[in-house]
Coordinates of C-alpha atoms in Angstrom, one line a residue:
X1 CA 69.4 92.4 94.4
X2 CA 69.8 88.9 95.7
X3 CA 73.6 89.2 95.8
X4 CA 73.3 92.5 97.6
X5 CA 71.1 91.0 100.3
X6 CA 73.4 88.1 101.0
X7 CA 76.6 90.0 100.6
X8 CA 75.7 92.4 103.4
X9 CA 76.4 89.5 105.8
X10 CA 80.1 89.4 104.8
X11 CA 82.9 91.9 105.2
X12 CA 85.0 90.5 102.4
X13 CA 86.3 93.3 100.0
X14 CA 84.3 91.7 97.2
X15 CA 81.1 91.8 99.3
X16 CA 81.7 95.4 100.2
X17 CA 82.2 96.2 96.5
X18 CA 78.8 94.6 95.6
X19 CA 76.9 96.3 98.4
X20 CA 78.4 99.6 97.6
X21 CA 77.5 99.3 93.9
X22 CA 73.9 98.3 94.6
X23 CA 73.6 101.1 97.1
X24 CA 74.6 103.6 94.4
X25 CA 72.7 102.1 91.4
X26 CA 69.6 100.4 92.8
X27 CA 66.8 101.5 95.0
X28 CA 67.0 100.4 98.6
X29 CA 66.7 96.6 98.9
X30 CA 64.0 95.3 101.2
X31 CA 65.1 93.9 104.5
X32 CA 65.0 90.2 103.7
X33 CA 66.0 87.6 106.2
X34 CA 69.0 85.4 105.3
X35 CA 69.2 82.1 107.1
X36 CA 71.9 79.4 107.1
X37 CA 74.5 81.9 106.0
X38 CA 77.9 80.4 105.3
X39 CA 81.3 81.9 104.4
X40 CA 83.4 79.4 102.4
X41 CA 87.0 80.6 102.2
X42 CA 88.3 80.8 98.7
X43 CA 84.9 80.0 97.1
X44 CA 82.2 82.4 98.2
X45 CA 79.1 82.6 100.4
X46 CA 75.8 80.8 100.6
X47 CA 72.5 81.4 102.4
X48 CA 68.8 80.8 102.2
X49 CA 66.5 83.6 101.1
X50 CA 62.7 83.1 101.1
X51 CA 63.2 79.4 101.1
X52 CA 65.6 79.3 98.1
X53 CA 69.3 78.5 98.4
X54 CA 71.4 81.4 97.1
X55 CA 75.1 81.1 96.1
X56 CA 77.5 83.9 95.4
X57 CA 81.0 82.8 94.5
X58 CA 83.4 81.4 92.0
X59 CA 82.8 78.5 89.6
X60 CA 84.2 76.0 92.0
X61 CA 81.4 76.8 94.5
X62 CA 78.7 76.3 91.8
X63 CA 80.3 73.0 90.7
X64 CA 80.3 71.8 94.3
X65 CA 76.6 72.5 94.6
X66 CA 75.7 70.9 91.3
X67 CA 74.8 74.2 89.5
X68 CA 75.3 73.9 85.7
X69 CA 77.9 76.2 84.2
X70 CA 76.8 75.7 80.6
X71 CA 75.3 79.2 80.4
X72 CA 78.6 80.8 81.3
X73 CA 79.9 79.9 77.8
X74 CA 77.4 82.4 76.3
X75 CA 78.8 85.2 78.5
X76 CA 82.0 87.2 78.2
X77 CA 84.8 85.8 80.3
X78 CA 85.3 88.6 82.8
X79 CA 88.5 87.0 84.1
X80 CA 90.2 87.9 80.8
X81 CA 89.3 91.6 81.6
X82 CA 91.3 91.3 84.9
X83 CA 88.0 91.1 86.9
X84 CA 87.0 88.8 89.6
X85 CA 84.1 86.7 88.5
X86 CA 81.2 86.4 91.0
X87 CA 78.6 83.9 89.9
X88 CA 75.1 84.3 91.4
X89 CA 72.8 81.3 91.6
X90 CA 69.4 80.7 93.2
X91 CA 67.5 77.5 93.5
X92 CA 70.2 75.5 91.7
X93 CA 70.1 77.8 88.6
X94 CA 72.7 80.3 87.4
X95 CA 71.2 83.8 87.4
X96 CA 74.1 85.8 86.2
X97 CA 77.7 86.9 86.7
X98 CA 79.1 90.0 88.4
X99 CA 82.5 91.4 87.6
X100 CA 84.5 93.0 90.4
X101 CA 87.7 94.8 89.3
X102 CA 90.7 95.1 91.6
X103 CA 91.7 98.8 91.6
X104 CA 95.4 99.4 92.5
X105 CA 95.9 101.6 95.5
X106 CA 97.3 105.0 94.5
X107 CA 100.6 104.3 96.2
X108 CA 100.9 100.6 95.1
X109 CA 103.3 101.0 92.2
X110 CA 105.5 103.5 94.2
X111 CA 105.6 101.1 97.1
X112 CA 106.4 98.1 94.9
X113 CA 109.2 100.0 93.1
X114 CA 110.8 101.0 96.4
X115 CA 110.6 97.4 97.8
X116 CA 112.1 95.9 94.6
X117 CA 114.9 98.6 94.7
X118 CA 115.7 97.4 98.2
X119 CA 116.1 93.8 96.9
X120 CA 112.9 92.4 98.2
X121 CA 111.3 89.5 96.4
X122 CA 107.6 90.3 96.0
X123 CA 104.7 87.8 95.5
X124 CA 101.0 88.1 94.9
X125 CA 98.9 85.3 96.5
X126 CA 95.2 85.3 95.7
X127 CA 92.3 83.1 95.2
X128 CA 91.4 84.9 92.0
X129 CA 91.8 83.4 88.5
X130 CA 95.3 83.3 87.2
X131 CA 94.7 85.7 84.3
X132 CA 93.2 88.3 86.7
X133 CA 96.1 87.9 89.1
X134 CA 98.7 88.2 86.4
X135 CA 97.0 91.3 85.0
X136 CA 97.1 93.0 88.4
X137 CA 100.6 91.9 89.1
X138 CA 101.8 93.4 85.7
X139 CA 100.2 96.7 86.6
X140 CA 101.8 96.8 90.0
X141 CA 105.2 95.6 88.8
X142 CA 105.2 92.3 90.8
X143 CA 107.0 89.4 89.2
X144 CA 105.8 86.4 91.2
X145 CA 102.1 85.3 91.1
X146 CA 100.4 82.5 93.0
X147 CA 96.7 82.4 91.9
X148 CA 93.6 80.3 92.5
X149 CA 94.7 79.2 95.9
X150 CA 92.8 78.6 99.1
X151 CA 93.8 80.3 102.5
X152 CA 95.7 77.2 103.6
X153 CA 97.7 77.2 100.3
X154 CA 98.8 80.8 101.0
X155 CA 100.1 79.6 104.4
X156 CA 101.8 76.6 102.8
X157 CA 103.6 78.9 100.3
X158 CA 104.8 81.1 103.2
X159 CA 106.2 77.9 104.9
X160 CA 108.0 76.9 101.6
X161 CA 109.6 80.3 101.3
X162 CA 110.7 80.1 105.0
X163 CA 112.2 76.7 104.3
X164 CA 114.3 78.2 101.6
X165 CA 115.9 80.4 104.3
X166 CA 114.0 83.5 103.4
X167 CA 112.5 85.9 106.0
X168 CA 108.8 86.4 105.0
X169 CA 106.7 89.5 105.6
X170 CA 103.1 88.9 104.7
X171 CA 100.8 91.9 104.0
X172 CA 97.0 91.2 103.9
X173 CA 93.7 92.6 104.8
X174 CA 91.1 89.8 104.4
X175 CA 89.9 86.7 106.2
X176 CA 91.6 84.5 103.6
X177 CA 94.9 86.1 104.4
X178 CA 94.7 85.1 108.1
X179 CA 96.5 81.7 108.0
X180 CA 99.4 83.2 106.0
X181 CA 99.6 86.2 108.3
X182 CA 99.9 83.9 111.3
X183 CA 102.6 81.7 109.5
X184 CA 104.9 84.5 108.3
X185 CA 107.9 85.7 110.2
X186 CA 106.3 89.2 110.3
X187 CA 102.8 90.1 109.3
X188 CA 101.3 93.5 108.4
X189 CA 97.5 94.2 108.2
X190 CA 95.7 97.2 106.8
X191 CA 93.5 99.2 109.1
X192 CA 90.7 98.9 106.6
X193 CA 90.8 95.1 106.6
X194 CA 88.9 92.5 108.5
X195 CA 89.1 92.3 112.2
X196 CA 90.5 88.8 112.2
X197 CA 93.4 89.8 109.9
X198 CA 94.2 92.7 112.2
X199 CA 94.2 90.4 115.2
X200 CA 96.6 88.0 113.5
X201 CA 99.1 90.6 112.3
X202 CA 102.2 91.9 114.1
X203 CA 102.0 95.4 112.6
X204 CA 98.9 97.5 111.7
X205 CA 98.8 100.3 109.2
X206 CA 95.9 102.2 110.6
X207 CA 95.2 104.5 107.7
X208 CA 95.5 101.6 105.2
X209 CA 98.3 103.5 103.3
X210 CA 100.5 101.0 101.5
X211 CA 103.4 103.4 101.3
X212 CA 103.7 103.2 105.1
X213 CA 105.1 99.7 104.5
X214 CA 108.4 101.3 103.4
X215 CA 108.4 103.2 106.6
X216 CA 107.9 100.0 108.6
X217 CA 111.0 98.5 107.0
X218 CA 113.0 101.7 107.6
X219 CA 112.0 101.8 111.3
X220 CA 112.8 98.1 111.7
X221 CA 116.2 98.5 110.1
X222 CA 117.1 101.5 112.3
X223 CA 115.8 99.8 115.4
X224 CA 117.9 96.6 114.8
X225 CA 121.0 98.7 114.0
X226 CA 120.6 100.6 117.4
X227 CA 120.1 97.3 119.2
X228 CA 123.3 95.9 117.8
X229 CA 125.2 99.1 118.7
X230 CA 123.9 98.9 122.2
X231 CA 124.9 95.2 122.6
X232 CA 128.4 95.9 121.2
X233 CA 128.8 98.9 123.5
X234 CA 127.6 97.1 126.6
X235 CA 129.7 94.0 125.9
X236 CA 132.9 96.1 125.3
X237 CA 132.2 98.4 128.3
X238 CA 131.6 95.6 130.7
X239 CA 134.5 93.5 129.4
X240 CA 136.8 96.4 130.5
X241 CA 135.0 97.8 133.6
X242 CA 134.2 94.6 135.4
X243 CA 137.8 93.3 135.7
X244 CA 138.9 96.8 136.8
X245 CA 136.2 96.9 139.5
X246 CA 137.0 93.4 140.6
X247 CA 140.6 94.3 141.0
X248 CA 139.7 97.1 143.3
X249 CA 141.5 99.7 141.2
X250 CA 138.5 102.1 141.4
X251 CA 136.5 103.2 144.4
X252 CA 133.1 101.4 144.6
X253 CA 131.3 104.8 144.2
X254 CA 133.1 105.4 141.0
X255 CA 132.2 101.9 139.8
X256 CA 128.6 102.6 140.5
X257 CA 128.8 105.9 138.6
X258 CA 130.5 104.2 135.7
X259 CA 127.7 101.6 135.5
X260 CA 125.1 104.3 135.6
X261 CA 126.9 106.1 132.8
X262 CA 126.8 103.0 130.7
X263 CA 123.1 102.6 131.1
X264 CA 122.6 106.3 130.3
X265 CA 124.7 105.9 127.2
X266 CA 122.6 103.0 125.9
X267 CA 119.4 105.0 126.7
X268 CA 120.6 108.1 124.8
X269 CA 121.6 106.0 121.8
X270 CA 118.2 104.4 121.8
X271 CA 116.4 107.8 122.0
X272 CA 117.8 108.6 118.5
X273 CA 115.0 106.4 117.2
X274 CA 112.4 108.9 118.5
X275 CA 112.5 110.8 115.2
X276 CA 112.3 107.7 113.0
X277 CA 109.2 107.5 111.0
X278 CA 108.2 111.1 111.1
X279 CA 107.1 113.0 108.0
X280 CA 110.5 114.3 107.1
X281 CA 111.8 113.1 103.7
X282 CA 114.8 110.9 104.2
X283 CA 116.4 108.1 102.2
X284 CA 115.7 104.9 104.1
X285 CA 119.0 103.2 105.1
X286 CA 117.7 99.8 104.0
X287 CA 117.7 101.2 100.4
X288 CA 121.3 102.2 100.7
X289 CA 122.3 98.6 101.6
X290 CA 120.9 97.2 98.4
X291 CA 121.8 100.0 96.0

């Protein structure tokens, strides 16, 4: 009940999981005032309830605040069960531990398989324990894992990948993902995520469907292909037509008509993108390139 009261002040996915569970399994909690609420990225949350300091977070948070972890040795290690461990303490004493399991999105494995087939290098970056992160990565089919990291560590890893000459697309939905989203070459936020993550991202998937990420890459590929086509066409057309017009070979009215025809050609070629991203089943061109 204490965790439910304090977690209502946070919109973190773990907080939403706790409040949803307590709403289903416990009677309505009394409206208790929470003062001095703090969100500590990568560690948890704190607040004061009825004069007592309440902590909800990982072991690092409890160690920072001088709470003994000795009792944890008598409890099952939830991290080995691929669960995020949420320790609850009140008045400097550990009360218990909650286990929050990450459930893969229905389309996660399909999306990961498509991205890997396209030659993309996939990473999971999380503040969760390494064993939990590796278990989730194994289920999803992701090879690279960076666990037990703070938000700034995620951004640093993005910078390292960029320094290696890689173009980085960051996908996230939480407050902790915001620095990495802002650092990446391209960032994608889920519509079901936090407001600050949405504000930091370049692309928003409103319905929160991960499979739409494949469509984002498909649309991007098609768009850049059309841009290059238009640039080549405009360069070649003008390289021929401008000298002809300058030499006075054509009447000025014909030159004006030819210039308009060039612009119309570019426009019509661009309009081919209008059907990109619809619900028709088509093989993304970015898959063909890497096949």
